[in-house]
Structure formats: structure tokens, C-alpha cells
PDB file of C-alpha atoms in Angstrom:
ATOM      1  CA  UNK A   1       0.000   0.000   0.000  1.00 52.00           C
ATOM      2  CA  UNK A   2       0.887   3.707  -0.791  1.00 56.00           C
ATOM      3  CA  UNK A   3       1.430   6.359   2.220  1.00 58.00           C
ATOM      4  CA  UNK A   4       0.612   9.856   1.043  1.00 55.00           C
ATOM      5  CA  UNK A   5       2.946  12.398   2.971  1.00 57.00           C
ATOM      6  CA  UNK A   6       1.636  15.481   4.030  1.00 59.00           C
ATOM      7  CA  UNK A   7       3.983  18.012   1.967  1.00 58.00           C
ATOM      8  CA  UNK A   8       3.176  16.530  -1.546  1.00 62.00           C
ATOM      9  CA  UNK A   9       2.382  19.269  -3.493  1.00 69.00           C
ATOM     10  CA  UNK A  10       0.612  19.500  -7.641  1.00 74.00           C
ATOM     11  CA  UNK A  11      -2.082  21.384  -9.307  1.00 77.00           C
ATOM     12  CA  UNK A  12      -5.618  20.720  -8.665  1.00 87.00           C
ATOM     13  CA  UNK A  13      -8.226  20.621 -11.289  1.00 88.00           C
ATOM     14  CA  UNK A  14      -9.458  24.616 -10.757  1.00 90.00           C
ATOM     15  CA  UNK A  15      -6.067  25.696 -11.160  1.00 90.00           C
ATOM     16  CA  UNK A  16      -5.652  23.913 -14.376  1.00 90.00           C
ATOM     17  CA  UNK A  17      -8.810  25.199 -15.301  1.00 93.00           C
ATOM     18  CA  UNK A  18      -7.911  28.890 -14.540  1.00 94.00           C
ATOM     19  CA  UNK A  19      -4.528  28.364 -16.682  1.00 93.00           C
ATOM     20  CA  UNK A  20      -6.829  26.944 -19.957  1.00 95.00           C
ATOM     21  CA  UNK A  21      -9.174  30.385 -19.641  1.00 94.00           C
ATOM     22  CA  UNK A  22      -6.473  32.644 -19.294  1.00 95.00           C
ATOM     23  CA  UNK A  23      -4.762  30.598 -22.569  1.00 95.00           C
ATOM     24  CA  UNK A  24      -8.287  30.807 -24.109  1.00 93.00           C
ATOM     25  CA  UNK A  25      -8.711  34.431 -23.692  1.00 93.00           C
ATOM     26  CA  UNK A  26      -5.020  35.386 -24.830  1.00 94.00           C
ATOM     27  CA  UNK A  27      -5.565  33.835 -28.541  1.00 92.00           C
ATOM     28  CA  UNK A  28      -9.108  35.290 -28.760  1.00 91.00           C
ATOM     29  CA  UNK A  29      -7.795  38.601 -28.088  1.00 90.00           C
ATOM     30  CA  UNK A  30      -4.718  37.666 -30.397  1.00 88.00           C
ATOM     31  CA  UNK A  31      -7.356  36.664 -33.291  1.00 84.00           C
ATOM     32  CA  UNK A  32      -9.317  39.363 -32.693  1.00 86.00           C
ATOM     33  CA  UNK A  33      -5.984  42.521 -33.115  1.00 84.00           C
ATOM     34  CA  UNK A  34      -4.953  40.146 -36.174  1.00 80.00           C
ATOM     35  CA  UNK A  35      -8.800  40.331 -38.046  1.00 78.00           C
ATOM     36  CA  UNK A  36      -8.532  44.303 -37.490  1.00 73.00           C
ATOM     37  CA  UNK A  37      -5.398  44.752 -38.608  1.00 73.00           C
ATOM     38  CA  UNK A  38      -5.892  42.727 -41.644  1.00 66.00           C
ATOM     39  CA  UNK A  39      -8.890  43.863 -43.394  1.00 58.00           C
ATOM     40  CA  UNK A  40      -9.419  44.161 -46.909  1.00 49.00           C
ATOM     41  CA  UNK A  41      -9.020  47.826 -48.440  1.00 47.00           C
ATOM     42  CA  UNK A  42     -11.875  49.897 -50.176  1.00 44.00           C
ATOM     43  CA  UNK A  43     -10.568  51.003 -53.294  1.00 42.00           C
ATOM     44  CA  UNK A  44     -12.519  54.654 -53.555  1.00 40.00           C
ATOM     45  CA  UNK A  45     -11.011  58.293 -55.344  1.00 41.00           C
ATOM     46  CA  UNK A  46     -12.432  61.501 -55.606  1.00 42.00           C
ATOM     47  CA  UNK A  47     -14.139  61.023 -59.183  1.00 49.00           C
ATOM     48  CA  UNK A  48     -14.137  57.334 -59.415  1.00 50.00           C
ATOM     49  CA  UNK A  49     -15.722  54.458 -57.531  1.00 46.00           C
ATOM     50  CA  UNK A  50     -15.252  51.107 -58.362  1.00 47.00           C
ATOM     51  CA  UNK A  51     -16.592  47.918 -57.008  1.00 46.00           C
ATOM     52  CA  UNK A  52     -15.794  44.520 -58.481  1.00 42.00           C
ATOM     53  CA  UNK A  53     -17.870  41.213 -57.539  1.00 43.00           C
ATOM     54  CA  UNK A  54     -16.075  38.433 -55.590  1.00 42.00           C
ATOM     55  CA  UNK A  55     -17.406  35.201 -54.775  1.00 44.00           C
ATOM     56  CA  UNK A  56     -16.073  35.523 -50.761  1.00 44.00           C
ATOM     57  CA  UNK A  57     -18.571  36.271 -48.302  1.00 51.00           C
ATOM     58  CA  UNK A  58     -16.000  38.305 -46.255  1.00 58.00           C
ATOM     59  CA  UNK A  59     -15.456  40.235 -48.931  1.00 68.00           C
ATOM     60  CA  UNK A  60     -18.186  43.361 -49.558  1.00 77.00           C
ATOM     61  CA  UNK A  61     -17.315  45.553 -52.102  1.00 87.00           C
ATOM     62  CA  UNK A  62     -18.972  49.101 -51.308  1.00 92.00           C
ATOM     63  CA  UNK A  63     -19.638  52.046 -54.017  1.00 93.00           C
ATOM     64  CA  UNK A  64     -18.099  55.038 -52.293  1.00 94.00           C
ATOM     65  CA  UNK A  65     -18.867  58.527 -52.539  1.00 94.00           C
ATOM     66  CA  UNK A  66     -15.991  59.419 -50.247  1.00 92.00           C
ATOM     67  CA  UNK A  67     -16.820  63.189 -50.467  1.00 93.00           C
ATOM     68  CA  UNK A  68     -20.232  62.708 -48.275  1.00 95.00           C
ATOM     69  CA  UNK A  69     -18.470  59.624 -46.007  1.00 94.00           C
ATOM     70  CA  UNK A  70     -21.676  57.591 -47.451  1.00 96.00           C
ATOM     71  CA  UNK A  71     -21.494  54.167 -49.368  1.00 95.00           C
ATOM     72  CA  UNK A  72     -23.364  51.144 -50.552  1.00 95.00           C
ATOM     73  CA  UNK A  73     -22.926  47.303 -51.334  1.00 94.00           C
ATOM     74  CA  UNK A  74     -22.368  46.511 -54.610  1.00 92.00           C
ATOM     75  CA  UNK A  75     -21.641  43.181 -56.336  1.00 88.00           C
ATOM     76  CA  UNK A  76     -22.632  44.089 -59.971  1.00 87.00           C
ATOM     77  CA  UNK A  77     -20.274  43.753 -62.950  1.00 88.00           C
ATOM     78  CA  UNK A  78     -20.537  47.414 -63.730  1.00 90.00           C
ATOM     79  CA  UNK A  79     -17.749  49.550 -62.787  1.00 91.00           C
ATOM     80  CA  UNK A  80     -20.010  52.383 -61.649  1.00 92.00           C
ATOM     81  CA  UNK A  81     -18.401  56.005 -61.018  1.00 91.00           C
ATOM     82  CA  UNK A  82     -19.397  59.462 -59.573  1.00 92.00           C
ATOM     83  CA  UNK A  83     -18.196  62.981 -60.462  1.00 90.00           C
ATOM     84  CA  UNK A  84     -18.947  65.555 -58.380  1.00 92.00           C
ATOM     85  CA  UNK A  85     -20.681  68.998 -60.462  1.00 89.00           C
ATOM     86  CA  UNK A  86     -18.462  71.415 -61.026  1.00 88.00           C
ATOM     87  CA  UNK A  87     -19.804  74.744 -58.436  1.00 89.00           C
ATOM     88  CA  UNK A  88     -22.444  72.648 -56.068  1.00 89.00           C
ATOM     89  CA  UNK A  89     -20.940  70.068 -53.599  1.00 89.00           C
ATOM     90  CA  UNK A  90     -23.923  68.126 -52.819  1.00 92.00           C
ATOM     91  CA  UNK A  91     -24.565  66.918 -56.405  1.00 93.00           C
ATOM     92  CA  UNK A  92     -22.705  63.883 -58.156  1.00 93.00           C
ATOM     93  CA  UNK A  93     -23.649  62.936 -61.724  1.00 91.00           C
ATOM     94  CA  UNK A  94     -23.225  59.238 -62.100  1.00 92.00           C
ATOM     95  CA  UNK A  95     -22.581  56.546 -64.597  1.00 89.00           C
ATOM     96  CA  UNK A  96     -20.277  53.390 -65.588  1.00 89.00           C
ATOM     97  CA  UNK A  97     -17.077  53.301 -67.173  1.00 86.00           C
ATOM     98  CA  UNK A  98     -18.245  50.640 -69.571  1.00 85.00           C
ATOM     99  CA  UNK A  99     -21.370  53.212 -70.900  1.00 81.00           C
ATOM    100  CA  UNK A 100     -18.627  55.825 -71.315  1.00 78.00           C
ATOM    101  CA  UNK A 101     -15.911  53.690 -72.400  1.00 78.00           C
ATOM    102  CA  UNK A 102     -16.300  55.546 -76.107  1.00 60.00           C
ATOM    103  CA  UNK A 103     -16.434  59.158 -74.484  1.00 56.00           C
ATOM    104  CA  UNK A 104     -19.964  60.672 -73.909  1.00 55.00           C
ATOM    105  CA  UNK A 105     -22.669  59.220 -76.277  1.00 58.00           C
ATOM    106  CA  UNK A 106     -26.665  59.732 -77.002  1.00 59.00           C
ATOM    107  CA  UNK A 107     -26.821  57.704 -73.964  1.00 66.00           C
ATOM    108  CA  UNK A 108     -25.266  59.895 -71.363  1.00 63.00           C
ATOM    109  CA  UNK A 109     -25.166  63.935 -71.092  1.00 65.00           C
ATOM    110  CA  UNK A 110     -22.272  66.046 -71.877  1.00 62.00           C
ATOM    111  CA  UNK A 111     -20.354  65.300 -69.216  1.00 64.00           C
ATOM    112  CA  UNK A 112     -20.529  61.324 -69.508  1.00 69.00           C
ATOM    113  CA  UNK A 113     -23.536  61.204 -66.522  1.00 82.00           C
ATOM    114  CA  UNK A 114     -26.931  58.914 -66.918  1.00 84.00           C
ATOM    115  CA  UNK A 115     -28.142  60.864 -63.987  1.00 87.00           C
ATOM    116  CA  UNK A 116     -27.195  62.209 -60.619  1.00 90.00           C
ATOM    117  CA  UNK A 117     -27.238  61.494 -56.669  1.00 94.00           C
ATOM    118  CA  UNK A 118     -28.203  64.787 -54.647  1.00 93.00           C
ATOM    119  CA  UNK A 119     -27.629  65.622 -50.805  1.00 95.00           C
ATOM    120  CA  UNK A 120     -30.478  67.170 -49.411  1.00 94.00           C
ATOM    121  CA  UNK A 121     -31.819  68.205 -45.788  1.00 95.00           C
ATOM    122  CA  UNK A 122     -35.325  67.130 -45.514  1.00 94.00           C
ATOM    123  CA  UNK A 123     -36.376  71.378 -46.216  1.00 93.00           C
ATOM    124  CA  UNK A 124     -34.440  72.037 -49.106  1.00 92.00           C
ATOM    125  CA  UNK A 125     -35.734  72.252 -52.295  1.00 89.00           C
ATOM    126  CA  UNK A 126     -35.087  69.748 -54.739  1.00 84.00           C
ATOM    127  CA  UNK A 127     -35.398  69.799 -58.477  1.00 72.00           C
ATOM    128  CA  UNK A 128     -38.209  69.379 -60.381  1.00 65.00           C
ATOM    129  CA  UNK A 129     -39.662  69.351 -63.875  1.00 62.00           C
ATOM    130  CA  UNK A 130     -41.478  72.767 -62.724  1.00 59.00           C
ATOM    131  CA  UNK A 131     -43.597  74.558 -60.341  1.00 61.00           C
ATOM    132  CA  UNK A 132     -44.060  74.095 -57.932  1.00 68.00           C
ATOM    133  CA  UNK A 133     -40.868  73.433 -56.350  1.00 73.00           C
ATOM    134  CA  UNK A 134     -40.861  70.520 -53.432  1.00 86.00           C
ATOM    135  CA  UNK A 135     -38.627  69.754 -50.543  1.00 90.00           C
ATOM    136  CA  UNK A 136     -36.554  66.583 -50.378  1.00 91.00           C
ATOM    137  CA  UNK A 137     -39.406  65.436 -47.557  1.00 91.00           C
ATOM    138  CA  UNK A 138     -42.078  66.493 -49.962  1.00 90.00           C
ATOM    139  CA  UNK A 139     -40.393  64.474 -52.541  1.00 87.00           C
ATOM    140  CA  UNK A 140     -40.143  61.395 -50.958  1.00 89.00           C
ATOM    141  CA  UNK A 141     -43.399  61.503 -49.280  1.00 89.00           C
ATOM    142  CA  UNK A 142     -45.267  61.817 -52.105  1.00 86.00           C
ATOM    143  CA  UNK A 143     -43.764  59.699 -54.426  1.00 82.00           C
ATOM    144  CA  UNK A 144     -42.556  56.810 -51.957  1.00 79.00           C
ATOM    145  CA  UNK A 145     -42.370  53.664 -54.727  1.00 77.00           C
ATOM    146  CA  UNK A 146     -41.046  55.531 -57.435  1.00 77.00           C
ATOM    147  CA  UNK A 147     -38.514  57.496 -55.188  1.00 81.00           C
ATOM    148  CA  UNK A 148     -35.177  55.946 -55.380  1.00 90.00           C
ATOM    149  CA  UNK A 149     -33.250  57.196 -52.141  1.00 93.00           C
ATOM    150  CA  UNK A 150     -31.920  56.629 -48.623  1.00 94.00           C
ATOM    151  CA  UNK A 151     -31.865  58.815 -45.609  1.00 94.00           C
ATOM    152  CA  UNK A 152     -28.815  58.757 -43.347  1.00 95.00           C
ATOM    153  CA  UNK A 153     -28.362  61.099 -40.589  1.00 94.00           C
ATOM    154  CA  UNK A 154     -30.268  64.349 -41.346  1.00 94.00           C
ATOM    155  CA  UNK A 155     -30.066  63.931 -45.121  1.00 96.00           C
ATOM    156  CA  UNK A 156     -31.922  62.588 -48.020  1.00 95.00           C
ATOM    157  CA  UNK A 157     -29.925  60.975 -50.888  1.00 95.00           C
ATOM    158  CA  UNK A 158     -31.770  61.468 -53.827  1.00 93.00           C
ATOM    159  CA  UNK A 159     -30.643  59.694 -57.642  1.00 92.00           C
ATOM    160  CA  UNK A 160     -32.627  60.899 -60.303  1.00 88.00           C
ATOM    161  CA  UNK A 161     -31.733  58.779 -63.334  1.00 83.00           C
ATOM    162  CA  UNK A 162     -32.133  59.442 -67.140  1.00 73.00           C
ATOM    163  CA  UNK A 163     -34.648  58.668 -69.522  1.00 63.00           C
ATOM    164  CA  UNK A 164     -33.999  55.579 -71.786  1.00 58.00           C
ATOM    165  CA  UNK A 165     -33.664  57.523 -75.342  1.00 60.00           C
ATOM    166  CA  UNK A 166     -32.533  56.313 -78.310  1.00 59.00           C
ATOM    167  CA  UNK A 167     -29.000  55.287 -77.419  1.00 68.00           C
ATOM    168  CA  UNK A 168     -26.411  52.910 -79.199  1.00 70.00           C
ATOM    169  CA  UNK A 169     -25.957  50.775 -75.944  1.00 76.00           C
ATOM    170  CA  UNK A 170     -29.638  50.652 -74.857  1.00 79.00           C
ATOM    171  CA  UNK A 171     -28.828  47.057 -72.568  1.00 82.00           C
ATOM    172  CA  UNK A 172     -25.828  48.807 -71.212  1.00 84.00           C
ATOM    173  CA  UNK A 173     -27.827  52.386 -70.404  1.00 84.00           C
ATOM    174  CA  UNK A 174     -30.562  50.032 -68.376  1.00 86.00           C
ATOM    175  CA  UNK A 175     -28.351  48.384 -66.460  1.00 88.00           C
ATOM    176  CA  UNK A 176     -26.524  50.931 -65.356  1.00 89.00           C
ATOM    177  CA  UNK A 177     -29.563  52.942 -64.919  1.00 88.00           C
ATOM    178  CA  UNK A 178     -30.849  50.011 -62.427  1.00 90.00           C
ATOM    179  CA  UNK A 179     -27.585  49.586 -60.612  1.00 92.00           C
ATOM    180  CA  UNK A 180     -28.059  53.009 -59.302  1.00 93.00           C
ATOM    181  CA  UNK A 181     -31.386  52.304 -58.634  1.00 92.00           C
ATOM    182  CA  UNK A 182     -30.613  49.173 -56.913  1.00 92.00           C
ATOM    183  CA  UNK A 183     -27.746  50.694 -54.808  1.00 93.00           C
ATOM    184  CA  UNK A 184     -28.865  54.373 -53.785  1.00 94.00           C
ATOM    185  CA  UNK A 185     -31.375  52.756 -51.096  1.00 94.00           C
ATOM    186  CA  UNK A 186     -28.994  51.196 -50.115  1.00 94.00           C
ATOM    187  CA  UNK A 187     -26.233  53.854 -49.034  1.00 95.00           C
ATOM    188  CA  UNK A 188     -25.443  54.146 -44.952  1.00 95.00           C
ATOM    189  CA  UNK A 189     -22.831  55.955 -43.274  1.00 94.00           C
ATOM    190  CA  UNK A 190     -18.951  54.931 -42.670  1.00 90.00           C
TER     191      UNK A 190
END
């Protein structure tokens, strides 16, 4: 038979226990600086914003209008872009490099845009085809379904596309058309 002395000493099970938390908790923490410090870039500029599908659902692509902080998910094939109007800072005209890939056409205006995103607070006015003028609340109020926009913080973000004339790329026109369409709703604050 086995004598147990007094002075034998070892770990008991709740202080191995304490040691595997404190091990747990150090690589959580570890994973967690390592995920921040490795995320994937946003490719955005001043005039252009691109967004390219990928097939990894860690991976959201975002149209970025970097000027107003605001963006959108996007996983179209269109390489959509925004320039801001020369002499008013809270209007964008908007299209896709592919549309404009031959320099403005029928299907665009002068300036290469199928249509444009405006920042509005809820009283300003906002353009219309005539009197009488309407505020961004108006706006969206009244025309809820056919509005395509998205309120974040105190501001309405308004696109107002084109109409579908005769153009050479009429597929390509629609689609970007609808990609705006699809996205604007969309937008949210980063």
C-alpha cells in the first residue's frame, strides 16, 4: 500500500482550469488585433468608384462617394463612377465606365452622366420638372415607390436617373440605370 505524505504538493483541477481560460482568452484577443489589422481595403477616389464582384462572403465591395463619407454594397459587374458637379458640392452625376468607355454618347449627357445622386436636408428644395418646387421630404413623401433614395443622418440621398432615349448601348444604359437604382437605397454611413 501507498502512504501519502503530508507536503506533496501538484495542481488541482481549478487551477488547471484557470490556466486553460487565461490561454483561451489570450488567442481570442490575439485573433481578434490580427482580423482588425488585416482587413481588406476599399478602393474609392475623388471622381471614381469602383466595385468589383467576388465570390467571398468576407469580402463586400462598397460604391463610395468618399466626399459625403456615405457608401453602398455593390456586387454588380458594372464599374459604376461618380463625379462631383463642377460649383455645387452636394450633387454627383453618375454613370459606368463601360457606358462611357467611347467618351460621352446619345446615352449619357455632356459630361458622360446617366443621372445624378443629390444631398439634401429634408427642407431644401429639390429639383423638379417645374412649379411648384418641393422639398426633399415632400419628394419622398409623395412619391414613396417611385422614389429611389436613402436617408442617413439628417439627409436625403436622392438619384434621379435618365430617360432611356434612343442610345447605341440601350442594354448597357438600363443596367446601369438600375444599378443606381438598386444601390442608392442602399447607401449608410462609414
Amino acid at each position: 500500500m501507498k502512504k501519502l505524505c503530508k507536503n506533496e504538493s501538484g495542481f488541482s483541477v481549478i487551477e488547471v482550469l484557470i490556466v486553460i481560460v487565461i490561454i483561451a482568452l489570450i488567442g481570442i484577443a490575439g485573433w481578434l488585433v490580427y482580423k482588425h489589422e488585416h482587413k481588406v481595403p476599399v478602393t474609392t477616389n475623388s471622381s471614381v468608384s469602383t466595385a468589383t464582384n467576388k465570390s467571398s462572403p468576407q469580402n463586400t465591395n462598397y460604391f463610395t462617394i468618399s466626399q459625403w463619407n456615405i457608401r453602398a454594397p455593390y456586387s454588380g459587374s458594372l464599374t459604376l463612377q461618380y463625379q462631383p458637379v463642377a460649383g455645387n458640392p452636394n450633387l454627383m452625376n453618375v454613370s459606368s465606365t463601360q457606358l462611357n468607355a467611347g467618351g460621352p454618347s446619345i446615352c449619357t449627357t455632356a459630361d458622360g452622366a446617366v443621372g445624378n445622386i443629390g444631398k439634401y436636408l429634408p427642407t431644401d428644395d429639390i429639383p423638379t420638372e417645374g412649379p411648384p418646387a418641393e422639398t426633399a421630404q415632400q419628394y419622398v413623401e409623395t412619391y414613396p415607390s417611385e422614389a429611389y433614395y436613402a436617408k442617413v443622418g439628417n439627409y436625403y440621398y436622392i438619384y434621379f436617373g435618365g430617360q432611356l432615349n434612343s442610345c447605341n448601348n440601350l442594354t448597357l444604359q438600363t443596367q446601369t440605370l438600375d444599378a443606381f437604382e438598386s444601390i442608392v437605397p442602399k447607401l449608410t454611413a462609414y
